[in-house]
Short mmCIF file of C-alpha atoms in Angstrom, two decimals:
data_model
loop_
_atom_site.label_atom_id
_atom_site.label_comp_id
_atom_site.label_asym_id
_atom_site.label_seq_id
_atom_site.Cartn_x
_atom_site.Cartn_y
_atom_site.Cartn_z
CA MET A 1 0.05 0.18 -0.14
CA ARG A 2 1.22 3.78 -0.72
CA THR A 3 1.76 5.50 2.01
CA PHE A 4 0.42 9.38 2.79
CA GLN A 5 3.84 11.09 2.02
CA THR A 6 3.81 9.46 -1.03
CA LEU A 7 0.35 9.80 -2.12
CA VAL A 8 1.30 13.67 -1.33
CA LEU A 9 4.31 13.80 -3.41
CA ALA A 10 2.65 12.44 -6.83
CA ALA A 11 -0.18 13.95 -6.63
CA ALA A 12 2.33 17.38 -6.60
CA GLY A 13 3.63 16.21 -9.45
CA VAL A 14 0.26 16.87 -11.14
CA PHE A 15 1.03 20.42 -10.62
CA ALA A 16 5.29 20.56 -12.31
CA THR A 17 3.56 22.00 -14.97
CA HIS A 18 2.48 25.19 -14.13
CA ALA A 19 6.59 25.97 -12.04
CA ASP A 20 7.40 28.00 -14.37
CA VAL A 21 7.01 31.78 -12.39
CA VAL A 22 7.66 33.51 -15.06
CA ASP A 23 3.81 32.03 -16.39
CA ASN A 24 2.94 31.67 -13.64
CA PRO A 25 -1.15 32.91 -13.41
CA HIS A 26 -0.82 33.79 -10.00
CA LYS A 27 1.80 36.91 -10.04
CA VAL A 28 0.74 39.94 -8.42
CA THR A 29 1.32 41.70 -10.91
CA SER A 30 -0.21 45.35 -8.58
CA ILE A 31 -1.23 46.43 -5.12
CA PRO A 32 -4.17 48.65 -5.41
CA ASN A 33 -3.90 51.52 -3.73
CA TYR A 34 -0.75 51.63 -3.66
CA ASN A 35 1.10 55.37 -2.47
CA ASP A 36 4.61 55.30 -1.44
CA PRO A 37 7.88 57.18 -3.11
CA ASN A 38 9.83 53.46 -2.91
CA PRO A 39 8.66 51.40 -5.94
CA ILE A 40 8.31 47.26 -5.81
CA ASN A 41 11.68 46.34 -6.29
CA PHE A 42 10.44 42.29 -5.00
CA ASP A 43 8.14 39.55 -7.12
CA GLN A 44 4.99 38.01 -5.04
CA TYR A 45 2.63 35.62 -5.83
CA ALA A 46 -0.64 35.17 -4.30
CA GLY A 47 -3.45 32.44 -4.47
CA HIS A 48 -5.02 28.89 -3.92
CA LEU A 49 -2.95 25.38 -3.82
CA ALA A 50 -5.83 22.90 -3.63
CA LEU A 51 -5.20 20.09 -0.94
CA PRO A 52 -4.93 16.69 -2.73
CA SER A 53 -6.85 15.09 0.69
CA ASN A 54 -9.92 16.93 0.50
CA GLY A 55 -9.82 19.50 -1.46
CA GLN A 56 -9.92 22.25 0.45
CA LYS A 57 -7.91 25.69 -0.87
CA MET A 58 -4.90 26.63 0.80
CA PHE A 59 -4.60 30.34 0.28
CA TYR A 60 -0.82 31.80 0.07
CA TRP A 61 1.22 35.02 -0.36
CA LEU A 62 4.75 35.33 -1.26
CA VAL A 63 7.09 38.11 -0.85
CA GLU A 64 10.42 37.22 -2.11
CA SER A 65 13.23 38.92 -1.19
CA GLU A 66 14.93 42.12 -1.63
CA SER A 67 18.30 40.94 -2.19
CA ASN A 68 18.99 37.68 -3.83
CA PRO A 69 16.15 35.81 -4.55
CA SER A 70 17.48 33.57 -6.14
CA THR A 71 19.35 31.97 -2.89
CA ASP A 72 17.69 33.04 -0.30
CA PRO A 73 16.43 31.24 2.18
CA LEU A 74 12.08 30.49 2.43
CA VAL A 75 10.72 30.95 4.92
CA LEU A 76 7.03 29.99 6.14
CA TRP A 77 5.13 32.12 8.38
CA LEU A 78 1.84 31.26 10.18
CA ASN A 79 0.14 33.32 12.60
CA GLY A 80 -1.56 31.55 15.47
CA GLY A 81 -5.53 31.82 17.18
CA PRO A 82 -5.93 29.29 16.60
CA GLY A 83 -8.12 30.68 13.23
CA CYS A 84 -6.92 33.58 13.17
CA SER A 85 -4.99 34.54 9.76
CA SER A 86 -1.62 35.08 8.53
CA LEU A 87 -2.32 38.27 6.67
CA GLY A 88 -2.83 39.76 9.71
CA GLY A 89 0.75 39.71 10.32
CA PHE A 90 1.61 40.37 6.96
CA PHE A 91 -0.07 43.85 6.95
CA THR A 92 0.44 44.81 10.60
CA GLU A 93 3.91 43.06 11.68
CA LEU A 94 6.34 41.67 9.22
CA GLY A 95 5.35 41.61 5.59
CA PRO A 96 6.43 45.08 3.09
CA PHE A 97 2.82 46.19 3.23
CA VAL A 98 0.73 48.59 6.31
CA VAL A 99 -2.53 49.76 5.22
CA ASN A 100 -3.35 53.21 6.07
CA SER A 101 -6.24 54.76 7.42
CA ASP A 102 -7.00 55.60 4.09
CA LEU A 103 -6.80 52.91 2.82
CA THR A 104 -3.59 53.85 0.69
CA VAL A 105 -0.53 51.21 1.46
CA LYS A 106 2.77 52.03 2.05
CA ARG A 107 5.99 50.37 2.62
CA ASN A 108 7.51 49.29 5.99
CA PRO A 109 10.91 49.33 5.90
CA TYR A 110 11.36 46.88 8.65
CA ALA A 111 9.82 43.72 6.52
CA TRP A 112 10.91 40.67 6.59
CA ASN A 113 11.93 40.06 2.67
CA ARG A 114 14.44 42.46 2.65
CA LYS A 115 17.09 39.58 3.15
CA ALA A 116 14.28 36.00 2.65
CA ASN A 117 11.95 35.07 0.97
CA VAL A 118 8.61 34.49 2.89
CA VAL A 119 5.20 32.66 2.18
CA PHE A 120 2.48 33.28 4.57
CA LEU A 121 -0.17 30.74 4.48
CA GLU A 122 -3.51 31.16 5.98
CA SER A 123 -4.75 28.18 7.67
CA PRO A 124 -6.16 25.77 8.73
CA ALA A 125 -9.01 26.26 6.17
CA GLY A 126 -12.29 28.21 7.29
CA VAL A 127 -9.45 30.78 7.81
CA GLY A 128 -9.28 34.06 5.82
CA PHE A 129 -9.60 33.15 2.09
CA SER A 130 -8.26 29.46 3.03
CA GLN A 131 -11.60 27.90 2.01
CA PRO A 132 -14.03 25.59 2.28
CA LEU A 133 -14.58 25.23 6.50
CA LEU A 134 -15.13 21.38 7.15
CA ASN A 135 -17.88 21.81 9.37
CA THR A 136 -18.08 17.61 9.62
CA SER A 137 -14.86 17.59 11.23
CA GLU A 138 -13.40 18.84 14.26
CA TYR A 139 -9.67 20.52 13.91
CA ASN A 140 -7.32 20.30 15.96
CA ASP A 141 -3.41 20.42 15.55
CA ASP A 142 -2.69 17.47 14.34
CA PHE A 143 -5.38 17.85 11.61
CA THR A 144 -3.92 21.17 10.81
CA MET A 145 0.09 20.47 10.81
CA ALA A 146 -1.40 17.57 8.43
CA ARG A 147 -2.89 19.82 5.88
CA VAL A 148 0.36 23.12 5.92
CA TYR A 149 2.59 19.25 5.21
CA GLU A 150 0.64 18.70 2.67
CA PHE A 151 0.46 22.41 1.18
CA LEU A 152 4.61 22.39 1.52
CA ALA A 153 4.62 20.01 -0.96
CA GLN A 154 2.43 21.38 -3.32
CA PHE A 155 4.10 24.25 -3.23
CA TYR A 156 7.39 23.46 -3.64
CA ALA A 157 6.00 21.32 -6.67
CA LYS A 158 5.24 24.74 -8.39
CA TYR A 159 8.00 26.12 -7.09
CA PRO A 160 11.08 24.34 -7.71
CA THR A 161 13.25 27.33 -7.12
CA TYR A 162 13.40 26.59 -3.21
CA ASN A 163 14.31 23.14 -3.73
CA ASN A 164 16.64 22.49 -1.00
CA ARG A 165 17.86 26.10 -0.17
CA PRO A 166 17.20 26.88 3.35
CA PHE A 167 13.63 26.14 4.49
CA TYR A 168 12.21 27.58 8.07
CA VAL A 169 9.53 27.67 9.86
CA THR A 170 8.47 30.69 12.23
CA GLY A 171 4.96 32.15 13.72
CA GLU A 172 3.86 33.41 17.34
CA SER A 173 1.65 33.35 19.52
CA TYR A 174 -0.57 29.81 18.86
CA ALA A 175 1.87 29.24 16.67
CA GLY A 176 4.26 27.99 20.03
CA ILE A 177 1.79 24.86 19.52
CA TYR A 178 1.59 24.41 15.09
CA VAL A 179 5.29 25.21 14.79
CA PRO A 180 6.21 21.97 16.90
CA TYR A 181 3.94 20.17 15.67
CA LEU A 182 5.21 20.91 12.15
CA ALA A 183 9.35 20.57 12.72
CA TYR A 184 8.21 16.73 13.95
CA ASN A 185 6.45 16.08 10.52
CA LEU A 186 9.30 17.92 8.61
CA VAL A 187 11.97 15.78 10.92
CA THR A 188 9.84 12.03 11.25
CA LYS A 189 8.82 12.49 7.63
CA PRO A 190 10.57 13.99 5.52
CA LEU A 191 9.65 15.78 2.43
CA ALA A 192 11.19 15.52 -1.10
CA HIS A 193 13.68 18.66 -1.55
CA VAL A 194 12.39 20.59 1.61
CA ASN A 195 16.41 21.42 3.69
CA PHE A 196 14.32 21.91 6.67
CA ALA A 197 17.15 24.27 8.60
CA GLY A 198 15.65 25.42 11.35
CA PHE A 199 12.92 27.32 13.41
CA ALA A 200 12.06 30.26 15.77
CA ILE A 201 8.66 30.88 17.74
CA GLY A 202 7.38 34.26 18.85
CA ASN A 203 5.95 34.96 22.16
CA PRO A 204 4.99 30.95 21.89
CA TYR A 205 1.65 29.09 23.41
CA THR A 206 3.47 25.75 24.61
CA ASP A 207 2.47 24.20 27.56
CA THR A 208 -1.21 25.62 29.74
CA ARG A 209 1.08 23.73 33.19
CA ALA A 210 4.05 26.20 33.08
CA GLU A 211 2.72 29.29 31.70
CA ALA A 212 -0.83 29.64 33.82
CA THR A 213 1.56 29.74 36.94
CA ALA A 214 3.26 32.45 35.30
CA ASP A 215 0.61 34.92 34.44
CA MET A 216 0.48 36.64 38.01
CA ASP A 217 3.87 37.10 38.72
CA TYR A 218 4.31 39.06 35.42
CA LEU A 219 1.58 41.69 37.36
CA TYR A 220 3.51 42.05 40.02
CA SER A 221 6.38 42.33 38.36
CA HIS A 222 5.83 45.05 36.22
CA GLY A 223 3.74 47.19 39.83
CA MET A 224 0.27 46.38 37.65
CA VAL A 225 -0.83 44.29 41.34
CA SER A 226 0.10 45.39 44.35
CA ILE A 227 1.63 43.43 46.97
CA GLU A 228 -0.83 42.33 48.97
CA SER A 229 -2.99 41.16 45.85
CA TYR A 230 0.08 38.95 45.32
CA THR A 231 0.42 37.04 48.30
CA ALA A 232 -3.36 36.68 48.62
CA VAL A 233 -3.05 34.56 45.49
CA GLN A 234 0.22 32.80 46.48
CA THR A 235 -1.38 32.36 49.61
CA ASN A 236 -5.07 31.16 48.02
CA CYS A 237 -4.11 29.24 44.88
CA PRO A 238 -1.61 26.31 44.86
CA GLU A 239 -0.38 25.49 41.27
CA SER A 240 -3.19 22.54 40.55
CA THR A 241 -5.88 25.31 41.66
CA LEU A 242 -4.60 28.24 40.12
CA ILE A 243 -4.18 26.46 36.55
CA ALA A 244 -7.63 24.99 37.11
CA CYS A 245 -8.99 28.86 37.91
CA ASN A 246 -7.40 30.12 35.02
CA HIS A 247 -9.24 27.81 32.88
CA GLY A 248 -11.97 27.33 33.61
CA GLY A 249 -11.53 23.88 35.51
CA GLN A 250 -13.58 21.90 38.25
CA ASN A 251 -10.78 22.53 40.81
CA CYS A 252 -11.23 26.06 41.01
CA THR A 253 -11.91 27.19 44.29
CA ASP A 254 -13.96 30.02 45.36
CA ALA A 255 -11.50 31.04 48.23
CA CYS A 256 -8.27 31.21 44.82
CA LYS A 257 -11.03 32.54 42.45
CA SER A 258 -12.07 35.96 44.58
CA ALA A 259 -8.24 36.34 45.07
CA LEU A 260 -7.73 36.39 41.46
CA ALA A 261 -10.97 38.13 40.31
CA THR A 262 -9.74 41.45 42.80
CA ALA A 263 -6.08 41.12 42.13
CA GLU A 264 -7.08 41.65 38.10
CA ALA A 265 -9.84 44.56 38.82
CA ALA A 266 -6.66 46.35 41.16
CA ALA A 267 -4.56 46.53 37.92
CA SER A 268 -7.31 46.98 35.63
CA THR A 269 -7.15 45.03 32.77
CA ASP A 270 -9.71 44.91 31.25
CA SER A 271 -8.37 48.63 29.81
CA LEU A 272 -4.88 47.23 29.20
CA ASN A 273 -4.03 46.09 26.20
CA PRO A 274 -2.66 42.59 27.23
CA TYR A 275 -0.37 42.24 24.35
CA TYR A 276 1.33 45.26 24.68
CA ILE A 277 1.06 46.98 28.05
CA TYR A 278 2.67 50.01 26.68
CA GLY A 279 0.80 50.72 24.14
CA ASP A 280 -2.91 52.22 23.39
CA VAL A 281 -5.77 50.13 22.31
CA CYS A 282 -7.97 51.45 19.24
CA LEU A 283 -10.69 53.61 19.64
CA LEU A 284 -14.31 51.89 18.73
CA GLU A 285 -16.62 55.02 16.79
CA ASN A 286 -18.25 55.09 20.31
CA GLY A 287 -15.00 56.51 21.98
CA GLN A 288 -14.80 53.81 24.45
CA ALA A 289 -11.41 51.95 24.30
CA GLY A 290 -12.24 48.75 22.67
CA LYS A 291 -11.41 44.75 23.18
CA LEU A 292 -11.71 42.95 19.99
CA PRO A 293 -11.92 39.27 20.77
CA ASN A 294 -9.13 37.04 20.70
CA TYR A 295 -5.94 37.90 18.94
CA ASN A 296 -7.38 41.50 17.00
CA ILE A 297 -6.02 43.85 19.33
CA ARG A 298 -2.42 45.82 17.79
CA PRO A 299 0.11 47.97 19.58
CA ASN A 300 0.62 51.43 18.88
CA THR A 301 3.99 51.19 18.31
CA HIS A 302 5.26 54.69 19.21
CA ARG A 303 8.36 54.13 16.76
CA GLY A 304 7.52 51.82 14.35
CA VAL A 305 4.92 52.44 11.12
CA ILE A 306 2.31 50.74 12.74
CA THR A 307 -0.47 52.62 14.32
CA PRO A 308 -3.08 50.72 17.09
CA CYS A 309 -5.94 50.56 14.58
CA ALA A 310 -4.46 48.61 11.76
CA ASP A 311 -6.55 45.74 11.94
CA GLN A 312 -9.81 47.30 11.15
CA PHE A 313 -7.57 49.40 8.12
CA THR A 314 -6.09 45.38 6.93
CA GLU A 315 -9.72 43.96 7.37
CA ALA A 316 -11.20 46.98 5.29
CA TYR A 317 -8.47 46.59 2.40
CA LEU A 318 -8.78 42.82 1.90
CA ASN A 319 -12.53 43.38 1.96
CA LEU A 320 -12.06 45.58 -1.37
CA ASP A 321 -12.89 43.30 -4.26
CA VAL A 322 -10.20 44.88 -6.31
CA VAL A 323 -8.06 43.29 -4.22
CA GLN A 324 -9.16 40.44 -4.19
CA GLN A 325 -8.73 40.36 -7.70
CA ALA A 326 -4.90 41.31 -7.74
CA ILE A 327 -4.19 38.27 -5.05
CA HIS A 328 -5.98 36.00 -7.18
CA VAL A 329 -8.81 35.36 -4.60
CA THR A 330 -11.18 32.69 -6.48
CA GLY A 331 -14.86 32.06 -5.88
CA GLY A 332 -16.12 35.60 -5.83
CA HIS A 333 -16.01 37.99 -2.84
CA VAL A 334 -15.33 36.24 0.51
CA ASN A 335 -16.04 37.84 3.30
CA TRP A 336 -11.99 38.43 4.83
CA ILE A 337 -11.77 38.60 8.75
CA ASP A 338 -8.96 38.54 11.02
CA CYS A 339 -9.72 35.44 13.20
CA SER A 340 -12.19 32.95 12.11
CA ASN A 341 -15.27 32.24 15.42
CA ASP A 342 -16.43 29.89 12.58
CA ILE A 343 -13.82 26.47 13.29
CA ARG A 344 -14.70 23.63 15.82
CA TYR A 345 -11.24 23.89 17.25
CA THR A 346 -10.17 21.57 20.14
CA ASP A 347 -6.09 23.07 21.30
CA SER A 348 -3.45 21.39 22.01
CA PRO A 349 -2.15 21.53 26.15
CA SER A 350 2.04 21.31 25.51
CA SER A 351 3.51 20.65 22.55
CA LEU A 352 6.25 19.50 24.66
CA GLN A 353 6.57 15.98 23.83
CA LYS A 354 7.75 17.03 19.95
CA TYR A 355 10.11 18.95 21.44
CA PRO A 356 13.13 15.93 21.94
CA THR A 357 12.50 14.45 18.91
CA ILE A 358 13.22 17.60 17.36
CA LEU A 359 15.74 19.21 19.23
CA LYS A 360 18.31 16.58 18.42
CA ALA A 361 17.61 17.11 14.43
CA GLY A 362 20.43 20.00 14.47
CA LEU A 363 17.99 22.49 13.77
CA LYS A 364 18.76 26.05 14.43
CA ALA A 365 16.22 26.58 17.31
CA LEU A 366 14.67 30.12 18.32
CA ILE A 367 12.28 31.36 20.98
CA TYR A 368 12.04 34.86 21.43
CA SER A 369 9.74 36.68 24.18
CA GLY A 370 8.54 40.71 23.76
CA ASP A 371 8.72 41.49 27.61
CA ALA A 372 5.59 43.61 27.77
CA ASP A 373 3.40 41.23 27.36
CA THR A 374 1.16 39.42 29.73
CA VAL A 375 -0.51 36.72 27.18
CA VAL A 376 1.71 34.60 26.46
CA ASN A 377 4.62 36.20 29.21
CA PHE A 378 8.50 35.24 28.62
CA ILE A 379 8.18 33.97 32.94
CA GLY A 380 6.07 30.88 31.84
CA THR A 381 8.28 30.67 28.45
CA GLN A 382 11.54 30.86 30.56
CA ARG A 383 10.17 27.77 32.34
CA TRP A 384 9.25 25.47 30.32
CA ILE A 385 12.44 25.30 28.71
CA THR A 386 13.67 24.76 31.76
CA LYS A 387 12.94 23.44 35.43
CA LYS A 388 9.46 23.36 34.23
CA GLY A 389 8.56 21.51 30.94
CA LEU A 390 12.29 20.65 28.90
CA ASN A 391 14.48 20.81 31.75
CA LEU A 392 17.52 22.14 28.72
CA THR A 393 20.38 23.33 30.08
CA VAL A 394 22.51 26.20 29.45
CA VAL A 395 25.45 26.44 27.18
CA ASP A 396 26.42 29.76 27.17
CA PRO A 397 24.34 32.34 30.58
CA TRP A 398 22.10 34.81 30.59
CA LYS A 399 23.23 38.12 28.75
CA ALA A 400 22.22 41.68 26.74
CA TRP A 401 22.80 41.89 22.67
CA PHE A 402 21.85 44.68 21.01
CA GLY A 403 20.61 46.06 18.34
CA PRO A 404 22.26 48.06 15.00
CA ASP A 405 21.17 51.22 16.68
CA LYS A 406 23.85 49.99 19.33
CA GLN A 407 21.32 49.45 22.07
CA LEU A 408 20.44 47.52 24.12
CA ALA A 409 17.37 45.25 23.07
CA GLY A 410 16.92 42.54 25.25
CA TYR A 411 18.20 39.54 26.03
CA THR A 412 19.41 36.07 25.72
CA GLU A 413 20.61 32.89 26.50
CA GLN A 414 21.63 29.92 24.46
CA TYR A 415 20.46 26.14 25.85
CA THR A 416 21.30 22.61 24.23
CA ASN A 417 19.99 23.25 21.35
CA LEU A 418 17.99 26.01 21.54
CA THR A 419 17.83 29.86 21.91
CA PHE A 420 15.84 31.66 23.99
CA THR A 421 15.92 35.95 24.17
CA THR A 422 13.65 38.80 25.12
CA ILE A 423 13.46 41.87 23.21
CA LYS A 424 13.09 44.64 25.61
CA GLY A 425 10.01 46.82 25.29
CA ALA A 426 7.97 44.38 22.24
CA GLY A 427 4.97 42.90 22.99
CA HIS A 428 3.14 40.32 21.85
CA MET A 429 3.27 40.77 18.62
CA VAL A 430 7.56 41.60 18.77
CA PRO A 431 7.76 43.36 14.64
CA ALA A 432 4.96 45.31 15.58
CA THR A 433 6.34 46.99 18.45
CA ARG A 434 10.39 46.39 18.58
CA PRO A 435 10.62 46.63 13.99
CA LEU A 436 14.17 47.60 14.10
CA HIS A 437 15.50 44.72 16.74
CA ALA A 438 13.26 42.11 14.86
CA LEU A 439 14.08 42.54 12.28
CA TYR A 440 18.25 42.44 13.55
CA MET A 441 17.36 39.83 15.19
CA PHE A 442 15.14 37.18 12.28
CA GLU A 443 18.63 38.37 9.84
CA CYS A 444 20.89 37.51 12.61
CA PHE A 445 19.08 34.12 13.37
CA LEU A 446 19.02 33.33 9.66
CA TYR A 447 22.18 33.72 8.68
CA GLY A 448 24.62 34.09 12.06
CA ASN A 449 25.88 37.35 13.84
CA GLN A 450 29.13 38.17 11.97
CA ALA A 451 27.23 37.94 9.09
CA CYS A 452 24.48 39.89 10.00
CA ALA A 453 26.19 43.26 12.15
CA THR A 454 28.10 43.70 8.42
CA PHE A 455 24.36 44.34 6.87
CA SER A 456 22.97 48.13 6.33
CA TYR A 457 19.23 48.63 7.97
CA PRO A 458 16.59 51.24 8.27
CA LYS A 459 17.46 54.49 10.21
CA ASP A 460 15.25 54.13 12.84
CA SER A 461 14.44 57.86 13.53
CA LEU A 462 11.50 57.30 15.33
CA GLU A 463 14.03 56.24 18.25
CA TYR A 464 14.92 58.17 20.91
CA LEU A 465 18.61 58.89 20.51
CA SER A 466 21.33 58.42 23.47
CA GLY A 467 24.02 61.15 22.34
CA ALA A 468 26.63 59.21 21.58
CA ASP A 469 28.21 58.82 18.65
CA LEU A 470 27.22 55.77 16.66
CA ASP A 471 30.08 55.03 14.55
CA ALA A 472 32.56 54.63 17.30
CA PRO A 473 33.33 50.98 18.41
CA VAL A 474 31.95 49.93 21.82
CA SER A 475 34.40 49.93 24.44
CA SER A 476 36.46 46.24 25.27
CA THR A 477 35.16 44.36 28.52
CA LYS A 478 39.10 43.55 28.22
CA SER A 479 41.14 43.42 31.54
CA THR A 480 42.93 47.15 31.81
CA ASN A 481 46.78 47.33 31.49
CA ALA A 482 48.69 49.86 33.55
CA GLY A 483 49.45 51.91 30.76
CA THR A 484 45.63 52.13 30.20
CA TYR A 485 45.46 53.40 34.09
CA TRP A 486 48.09 55.32 33.86
CA TRP A 487 46.38 56.97 30.39
CA VAL A 488 42.64 57.17 32.19
CA ALA A 489 44.75 59.61 35.04
CA PHE A 490 45.73 61.68 32.35
CA GLY A 491 41.99 61.86 30.78
CA ALA A 492 40.72 63.22 34.21
CA VAL A 493 43.31 65.70 34.44
CA LEU A 494 42.88 66.94 31.41
CA VAL A 495 39.33 66.38 31.55
CA ALA A 496 39.33 68.83 34.48
CA VAL A 497 40.66 71.51 33.13
CA LEU A 498 38.70 71.33 30.34
CA ALA A 499 35.77 72.22 32.26
CA PHE A 500 37.10 74.69 33.25
CA ALA A 501 37.10 76.21 30.48
CA GLY A 502 34.11 75.52 29.46
CA TRP A 503 32.60 76.60 32.92
CA ARG A 504 34.28 79.90 32.23
CA PHE A 505 33.67 79.91 28.29
CA TYR A 506 29.60 78.67 29.18
CA ALA A 507 29.26 82.49 31.40
CA ALA A 508 30.27 83.59 28.87
CA ARG A 509 28.03 82.52 25.71
CA GLN A 510 25.27 81.15 25.47
CA THR A 511 25.57 77.35 24.25
CA LYS A 512 24.15 75.43 21.69
CA LYS A 513 22.87 71.54 21.51
CA ASP A 514 24.91 69.57 19.46
CA THR A 515 23.46 67.45 16.36
CA VAL A 516 23.70 63.65 16.43
CA LYS A 517 23.82 61.87 13.25
CA TYR A 518 22.39 58.96 13.26
CA THR A 519 24.35 56.46 11.66
CA GLU A 520 23.96 52.58 10.73
CA LEU A 521 25.43 49.85 12.87
CA THR A 522 29.37 49.76 11.42
CA ALA A 523 30.52 48.42 14.51
CA GLU A 524 31.18 44.93 16.02
CA VAL A 525 28.27 45.05 17.91
CA LYS A 526 25.10 42.10 17.97
CA PRO A 527 23.23 39.47 19.52
CA THR A 528 25.59 37.00 21.33
CA TYR A 529 22.19 34.28 20.40
CA THR A 530 24.75 31.61 17.47
CA GLN A 531 23.57 29.47 14.98
#
């Protein structure tokens, strides 16, 4: 009997005759309402690929690399939910375009396709433009990732140019379940021509037990609940009870429920953007701060190009008929929404059982966390990586890493076959809230620290400048010899003399502020995590 994998590959051969990109009917030739001075300098393809197993049509949008599309790696991006569209991530996080309030489109200077070919997949079918939704079966993670695995076979048959190139799987949030499940399939049942090289997951929902016990610790550590409320939760909510209360379990006690309710009410969590505690929420037409269901709150970045109402603009744009025609949506007009509530989905409580196999496969593995996210906070993530989960061994201890702007960008620690990195000041959707540092982290993950330190990066004009000379090398941490101490002493005397002269000068004339030139990184400043 032929195996399922054999059938998938055989069926994929049907599409091989359409693989010539030059004549590809999925090529996107225009972006409606594009209004940006920068021309579109990359090719892109969008449309449906049918799955042989059940006929579902999976919608994808492929954006080629701006640099070397014929040699750069291929990256798959999956948003979470479950049931949220990866086109949300496309337009509000890491894709090349951003929708304005007037539904015009501008470029995202921090797009992840600068040096990678990125394919955004709407999964499972029933989400976004991927159709149809199967009402007769209940979706779960095994089913969903089996369909993504099947999609990859079709994709590689249609685009053989990516054969044997490094392939990475990335995503965020519930992709903490999706990605390990898919990675497990790719490791245990390799697909022909798919050179699976690694995975990266942001703020990943991974293990219910480890993460549920970290919520109150996070709120307390960020000054959002009082010590009295925190102590009451610790007293009345042992671990098993706390997990039950956070997930509607039968073992939730009245005392624990009351302690949690009191703490959350005092923290005004209903008025907070839980995905980015330092950001604003989108104000709806009635002037009230609105909470959109599930995954739909987007942050006010204060420093990027994405606004807190980016979801609404994206939804309105993707529902324009001219847009759906441009990206080859079939079957008539589709009412596109970011996250579907129509899918009956059985969530997995954990993906930890997949890690032992995939971590032994020699893959590059990056788990990253924006430290301003309450939904899947970095405390819980550290717990499942260590004592409450995988119990991985530290091989390179905790240390700071720096962005291309020479600012401290977060912290990183390397474990056996896995790297954990935080992004300072970033929320649940890291590329939206810290776009420059997210881009740098991503490209260092793909190419290595030494390579990405030589890349040029966008000048983030909305970042505060430190006043430092950004062309100057970072000070060395090597031991100082006696000669250096002599120069330090000499410098101190010289500084004192100059300070006195400066004071006299200041008394005579009004000083002017210096202008700091913001330049791209050329010095050896780079994240400390390794490939």
